[in-house]
Short mmCIF file of C-alpha atoms in Angstrom, two decimals:
data_model
loop_
_atom_site.label_atom_id
_atom_site.label_comp_id
_atom_site.label_asym_id
_atom_site.label_seq_id
_atom_site.Cartn_x
_atom_site.Cartn_y
_atom_site.Cartn_z
CA MET A 1 -210.65 -31.56 -60.26
CA ASP A 2 -207.62 -33.34 -61.63
CA ILE A 3 -205.36 -34.41 -58.76
CA THR A 4 -201.79 -35.52 -59.40
CA ILE A 5 -199.07 -36.76 -57.06
CA ASN A 6 -195.56 -36.03 -58.25
CA GLY A 7 -196.95 -35.55 -61.75
CA THR A 8 -198.92 -38.82 -61.82
CA ALA A 9 -202.71 -39.02 -61.68
CA SER A 10 -203.79 -39.88 -58.14
CA GLY A 11 -206.73 -42.02 -59.19
CA THR A 12 -208.88 -40.36 -56.55
CA ASP A 13 -212.65 -40.25 -57.09
CA THR A 14 -213.52 -36.62 -56.32
CA ALA A 15 -217.25 -36.81 -57.02
CA GLY A 16 -219.26 -35.38 -54.14
CA LYS A 17 -216.15 -34.56 -52.11
CA THR A 18 -214.61 -31.33 -50.94
CA ILE A 19 -210.94 -30.61 -51.47
CA GLY A 20 -210.39 -31.26 -47.79
CA GLN A 21 -212.03 -34.68 -47.96
CA ALA A 22 -210.11 -35.66 -51.10
CA LEU A 23 -206.78 -34.60 -49.62
CA SER A 24 -207.52 -36.37 -46.36
CA GLU A 25 -208.15 -39.59 -48.28
CA ILE A 26 -204.93 -39.19 -50.26
CA ASP A 27 -202.98 -38.33 -47.13
CA GLU A 28 -204.11 -41.56 -45.44
CA ARG A 29 -203.16 -43.55 -48.53
CA LEU A 30 -199.72 -41.98 -48.70
CA GLU A 31 -199.14 -42.45 -44.98
CA ALA A 32 -199.89 -46.16 -45.33
CA ALA A 33 -197.29 -46.27 -48.09
CA GLY A 34 -194.73 -44.48 -45.90
CA ALA A 35 -194.94 -41.14 -47.72
CA ILE A 36 -195.91 -37.61 -46.76
CA ILE A 37 -197.31 -34.61 -48.65
CA VAL A 38 -194.70 -31.83 -48.77
CA GLY A 39 -196.28 -29.41 -51.23
CA VAL A 40 -199.71 -28.43 -52.57
CA ARG A 41 -200.61 -26.34 -55.64
CA VAL A 42 -204.21 -25.49 -56.43
CA ASP A 43 -204.87 -24.23 -59.94
CA GLY A 44 -201.16 -23.59 -60.38
CA ILE A 45 -200.76 -21.55 -57.18
CA ASP A 46 -198.68 -22.77 -54.24
CA VAL A 47 -200.82 -23.20 -51.15
CA ASP A 48 -199.68 -23.02 -47.52
CA ALA A 49 -201.52 -24.43 -44.50
CA ASP A 50 -203.51 -21.26 -43.89
CA SER A 51 -204.75 -20.80 -47.45
CA LEU A 52 -205.42 -24.52 -47.83
CA ALA A 53 -207.79 -24.34 -44.89
CA GLY A 54 -209.71 -21.70 -46.77
CA ALA A 55 -209.96 -23.89 -49.89
CA ALA A 56 -210.86 -27.08 -48.04
CA GLU A 57 -214.62 -26.64 -48.53
CA ARG A 58 -214.34 -26.11 -52.28
CA ASP A 59 -215.98 -28.77 -54.43
CA ALA A 60 -213.24 -31.19 -55.54
CA GLY A 61 -215.55 -32.56 -58.23
CA GLY A 62 -215.54 -29.27 -60.13
CA PRO A 63 -213.03 -27.91 -62.64
CA GLY A 64 -209.44 -27.18 -61.65
CA THR A 65 -206.22 -28.91 -60.70
CA ILE A 66 -204.48 -29.96 -57.51
CA GLU A 67 -200.80 -30.84 -57.78
CA LEU A 68 -199.32 -32.64 -54.81
CA ALA A 69 -195.64 -33.21 -54.09
CA ALA A 70 -194.90 -36.18 -51.86
CA GLU A 71 -191.79 -37.94 -50.63
CA PRO A 72 -190.94 -40.86 -48.36
CA ALA A 73 -191.39 -39.87 -44.73
CA ALA A 74 -188.14 -41.68 -43.92
CA ASP A 75 -186.20 -39.43 -46.31
CA MET A 76 -187.66 -36.29 -44.79
CA LYS A 77 -186.93 -37.48 -41.27
CA ALA A 78 -183.40 -38.47 -42.25
CA ARG A 79 -182.75 -34.96 -43.50
CA ALA A 80 -184.21 -33.55 -40.29
CA VAL A 81 -181.92 -35.78 -38.22
CA GLU A 82 -178.90 -34.76 -40.29
CA THR A 83 -179.76 -31.10 -39.65
CA LEU A 84 -180.22 -31.82 -35.96
CA LEU A 85 -176.79 -33.44 -35.73
CA GLU A 86 -175.25 -30.46 -37.51
CA LEU A 87 -176.82 -28.16 -34.91
CA VAL A 88 -175.42 -30.28 -32.09
CA THR A 89 -171.96 -30.02 -33.63
CA ALA A 90 -172.39 -26.26 -34.04
CA ALA A 91 -173.40 -25.90 -30.39
CA ALA A 92 -170.40 -27.92 -29.23
CA SER A 93 -167.98 -25.73 -31.19
CA ALA A 94 -169.66 -22.35 -30.60
CA GLY A 95 -167.54 -21.59 -27.53
CA THR A 96 -169.15 -18.24 -26.59
CA PRO A 97 -172.53 -17.13 -25.25
CA GLU A 98 -173.12 -15.24 -28.49
CA GLY A 99 -172.38 -18.34 -30.56
CA ILE A 100 -174.68 -20.48 -28.45
CA ALA A 101 -177.42 -17.83 -28.73
CA ALA A 102 -177.15 -18.00 -32.53
CA VAL A 103 -177.45 -21.79 -32.46
CA ARG A 104 -180.42 -21.54 -30.13
CA GLY A 105 -182.24 -19.30 -32.63
CA THR A 106 -181.69 -21.88 -35.34
CA TRP A 107 -182.70 -24.63 -32.92
CA ASP A 108 -186.04 -22.94 -32.21
CA SER A 109 -186.72 -22.74 -35.96
CA PHE A 110 -185.78 -26.41 -36.36
CA ARG A 111 -188.17 -27.53 -33.62
CA SER A 112 -190.97 -25.51 -35.17
CA ALA A 113 -190.39 -26.95 -38.63
CA PHE A 114 -189.72 -30.62 -37.83
CA GLY A 115 -191.12 -31.36 -34.38
CA GLY A 116 -194.03 -33.40 -35.73
CA LEU A 117 -191.68 -35.95 -37.28
CA PHE A 118 -190.31 -37.27 -33.99
CA SER A 119 -191.54 -39.81 -31.44
CA ALA A 120 -192.13 -39.00 -27.78
CA GLU A 121 -188.82 -40.68 -26.86
CA GLU A 122 -186.94 -38.65 -29.47
CA GLU A 123 -188.66 -35.45 -28.34
CA SER A 124 -187.46 -36.07 -24.77
CA PHE A 125 -183.84 -36.13 -25.95
CA MET A 126 -184.35 -32.92 -27.88
CA ASP A 127 -186.07 -31.25 -24.93
CA ALA A 128 -183.05 -32.03 -22.73
CA PHE A 129 -180.72 -30.59 -25.35
CA GLY A 130 -182.86 -27.48 -25.65
CA VAL A 131 -182.63 -26.95 -21.88
CA SER A 132 -178.84 -27.31 -21.94
CA LEU A 133 -178.65 -25.01 -24.95
CA SER A 134 -180.59 -22.36 -23.04
CA GLY A 135 -178.10 -22.66 -20.19
CA GLY A 136 -175.22 -22.15 -22.62
CA ALA A 137 -176.86 -19.09 -24.10
CA ALA A 138 -177.19 -17.65 -20.61
CA GLY A 139 -173.43 -17.33 -20.43
CA ASN A 140 -171.66 -20.51 -19.37
CA ASP A 141 -169.48 -20.68 -22.53
CA GLY A 142 -171.47 -23.51 -24.11
CA THR A 143 -170.13 -26.36 -21.99
CA ALA A 144 -173.64 -27.20 -20.80
CA THR A 145 -174.39 -28.73 -24.19
CA GLY A 146 -171.41 -31.08 -24.06
CA GLU A 147 -172.67 -34.20 -22.26
CA THR A 148 -176.26 -33.82 -23.41
CA GLY A 149 -175.13 -33.11 -26.96
CA ALA A 150 -172.93 -36.20 -26.96
CA LYS A 151 -175.83 -38.38 -25.83
CA LEU A 152 -178.12 -36.84 -28.43
CA SER A 153 -175.52 -37.38 -31.17
CA ALA A 154 -175.15 -41.06 -30.27
CA PHE A 155 -178.90 -41.57 -30.01
CA PHE A 156 -179.79 -39.85 -33.28
CA GLY A 157 -176.74 -41.24 -35.05
CA GLU A 158 -178.28 -44.68 -34.55
CA ARG A 159 -181.68 -43.43 -35.70
CA LEU A 160 -180.15 -41.96 -38.86
CA ALA A 161 -178.45 -45.26 -39.68
CA GLU A 162 -181.82 -47.01 -39.35
CA LEU A 163 -183.51 -44.52 -41.66
CA ARG A 164 -180.80 -44.66 -44.31
CA SER A 165 -180.33 -48.43 -44.31
CA PRO A 166 -183.04 -50.42 -42.51
CA ALA A 167 -181.74 -53.73 -43.88
CA GLU A 168 -178.29 -53.08 -42.41
CA ALA A 169 -179.90 -51.89 -39.16
CA MET A 170 -181.81 -55.17 -38.91
CA ARG A 171 -178.60 -57.07 -39.59
CA SER A 172 -176.98 -55.14 -36.77
CA ALA A 173 -179.88 -56.03 -34.47
CA SER A 174 -179.44 -59.67 -35.40
CA ARG A 175 -175.77 -59.52 -34.42
CA VAL A 176 -176.68 -57.97 -31.08
CA PHE A 177 -179.08 -60.84 -30.42
CA ASP A 178 -176.39 -63.37 -31.25
CA ALA A 179 -174.14 -61.64 -28.72
CA ILE A 180 -176.69 -61.81 -25.88
CA ARG A 181 -178.36 -65.12 -26.70
CA ASP A 182 -176.42 -67.12 -24.08
CA ASP A 183 -176.72 -64.29 -21.57
CA LEU A 184 -180.53 -64.35 -21.81
CA ALA A 185 -180.49 -68.04 -20.97
CA GLU A 186 -178.36 -67.27 -17.91
CA VAL A 187 -180.40 -64.37 -16.48
CA SER A 188 -182.22 -66.57 -13.97
CA VAL A 189 -179.00 -68.17 -12.73
CA ARG A 190 -177.26 -64.82 -12.41
CA LEU A 191 -180.14 -63.33 -10.44
CA GLN A 192 -179.98 -66.29 -8.06
CA THR A 193 -176.20 -66.06 -7.63
CA GLY A 194 -175.85 -62.39 -6.84
CA LYS A 195 -174.91 -61.25 -10.33
CA ASP A 196 -177.86 -58.89 -10.56
CA ALA A 197 -176.00 -56.16 -12.44
CA GLU A 198 -174.99 -58.53 -15.25
CA ALA A 199 -178.51 -59.93 -15.48
CA MET A 200 -180.14 -56.50 -15.58
CA LYS A 201 -177.72 -55.27 -18.23
CA THR A 202 -178.73 -58.20 -20.43
CA MET A 203 -182.41 -57.47 -19.88
CA VAL A 204 -182.00 -53.79 -20.75
CA VAL A 205 -180.20 -54.67 -23.98
CA ALA A 206 -182.87 -57.24 -24.85
CA VAL A 207 -185.73 -54.78 -24.32
CA GLU A 208 -183.92 -52.12 -26.35
CA LEU A 209 -183.38 -54.71 -29.07
CA ILE A 210 -187.10 -55.47 -29.19
CA ASN A 211 -187.90 -51.76 -29.43
CA LYS A 212 -185.39 -51.43 -32.25
CA THR A 213 -187.01 -54.21 -34.29
CA VAL A 214 -190.43 -52.59 -33.84
CA ARG A 215 -189.03 -49.24 -34.95
CA ILE A 216 -187.22 -50.64 -37.98
CA MET A 217 -189.86 -53.05 -39.24
CA PRO A 218 -191.99 -50.62 -41.34
CA LEU A 219 -188.84 -49.35 -43.08
CA PHE A 220 -187.49 -52.89 -43.40
CA VAL A 221 -190.67 -54.03 -45.15
CA HIS A 222 -190.19 -51.29 -47.77
CA ALA A 223 -186.52 -52.21 -48.21
CA VAL A 224 -187.14 -55.98 -48.26
CA PRO A 225 -190.59 -56.54 -49.84
CA ALA A 226 -190.72 -60.23 -48.91
CA ALA A 227 -190.83 -59.20 -45.24
CA ALA A 228 -194.45 -58.05 -45.64
CA ALA A 229 -195.58 -61.69 -45.90
CA MET A 230 -193.08 -62.99 -43.34
CA THR A 231 -194.31 -65.41 -40.71
CA ILE A 232 -192.60 -65.92 -37.37
CA GLY A 233 -193.14 -69.31 -35.81
CA GLY A 234 -196.25 -69.66 -37.98
CA LYS A 235 -197.63 -66.27 -36.92
CA SER A 236 -198.00 -63.04 -38.84
CA ILE A 237 -195.84 -60.09 -37.83
CA ALA A 238 -198.86 -58.41 -36.20
CA ASP A 239 -199.82 -61.50 -34.19
CA PHE A 240 -196.20 -62.11 -33.19
CA TYR A 241 -195.80 -58.61 -31.78
CA THR A 242 -199.20 -58.74 -30.06
CA GLU A 243 -198.14 -61.84 -28.14
CA PHE A 244 -194.69 -60.39 -27.51
CA ASN A 245 -196.30 -57.27 -26.04
CA ASP A 246 -198.19 -59.45 -23.57
CA SER A 247 -194.87 -60.91 -22.41
CA LEU A 248 -193.33 -57.45 -22.14
CA ARG A 249 -196.23 -56.23 -19.99
CA GLU A 250 -195.68 -59.23 -17.73
CA LEU A 251 -191.98 -58.41 -17.62
CA ALA A 252 -192.74 -54.81 -16.64
CA GLY A 253 -194.89 -56.12 -13.78
CA ALA A 254 -192.10 -58.43 -12.68
CA PHE A 255 -189.65 -55.54 -12.58
CA GLU A 256 -192.10 -53.42 -10.60
CA ALA A 257 -192.60 -56.25 -8.11
CA LYS A 258 -188.85 -56.97 -8.07
CA ASP A 259 -189.68 -60.61 -8.80
CA GLY A 260 -186.30 -62.00 -9.85
CA VAL A 261 -187.64 -65.51 -10.41
CA LEU A 262 -190.29 -64.33 -12.86
CA ILE A 263 -187.82 -62.02 -14.62
CA GLY A 264 -185.47 -64.95 -15.14
CA ASP A 265 -188.25 -67.22 -16.38
CA LEU A 266 -189.51 -64.61 -18.83
CA ALA A 267 -186.00 -64.02 -20.13
CA GLU A 268 -185.34 -67.71 -20.74
CA TYR A 269 -188.75 -69.01 -21.78
CA GLU A 270 -190.40 -66.00 -23.45
CA MET A 271 -187.87 -63.45 -24.72
CA LEU A 272 -185.15 -65.84 -25.83
CA PRO A 273 -187.32 -68.19 -27.97
CA ARG A 274 -189.34 -65.31 -29.43
CA LEU A 275 -186.28 -63.32 -30.43
CA ASP A 276 -184.66 -66.47 -31.79
CA ALA A 277 -187.74 -67.16 -33.94
CA PHE A 278 -187.87 -63.55 -35.11
CA PHE A 279 -184.28 -63.33 -36.27
CA ARG A 280 -184.42 -66.80 -37.81
CA ALA A 281 -187.36 -65.62 -39.91
CA ILE A 282 -185.44 -62.46 -40.87
CA ARG A 283 -182.43 -64.51 -41.99
CA ASP A 284 -184.66 -66.84 -44.03
CA LEU A 285 -186.05 -64.02 -46.19
CA PRO A 286 -184.84 -64.52 -49.78
CA GLU A 287 -184.22 -60.80 -50.38
CA ALA A 288 -182.61 -60.18 -47.02
CA PRO A 289 -178.96 -59.15 -47.38
#
């Protein structure tokens, strides 16, 4: 069978493979490239999930055509996030139980259509909003969605900015690091002098910053091709994050044990130099804005 992706030959060897096997191979290839299949046509007929399952055992090496439509996963998720934010705005302005009920119906359809695009952390925010939305539909004039909706809007507003402009998002992360650099060096002193709240705030921001860089990096590599070969302190990106994860696990243990001395040491001698090396490497990239 001739298989095309967005009108271009896929280059897939179909000999001895079923349609299911061929599509699985292509799907893995597209996923590695940050894309996702959004449409399938077999012999000129649009195929949905149910009918595709029925065709999966067909010999892909025989006559026929498979036309695949694919798009960047980031673009699809960005559109999903935009729709989500529109629903949050609609819920906030609905004002009546009937209005909230209408939004909830749309919300249920949204979750069914796009739920697979979101991480566990993102799903937890949406679950909380869904609960508050159900409370509004029960007759409390929609105010139950207010605080939760505001948090969701802020959270997904940041996610949308990352999806739309990963290079700018990484620049923003770099500025955050610059702002907390001195504070990380002072965590140990602050813990020893009764300024625990200030120290913990710095640590929370630092951990969130690390999570943000992990989240952005695949998109950043697509936006800034030179990043794929970037080294950080002489280490590959994969090796850098593997070692960083070891430090983060140690940090989690220190928090659990309430070991302020170890927390301070990890902040000053592990997190600070690693983040400094990371953002220095980012700034050194020739294509980086």
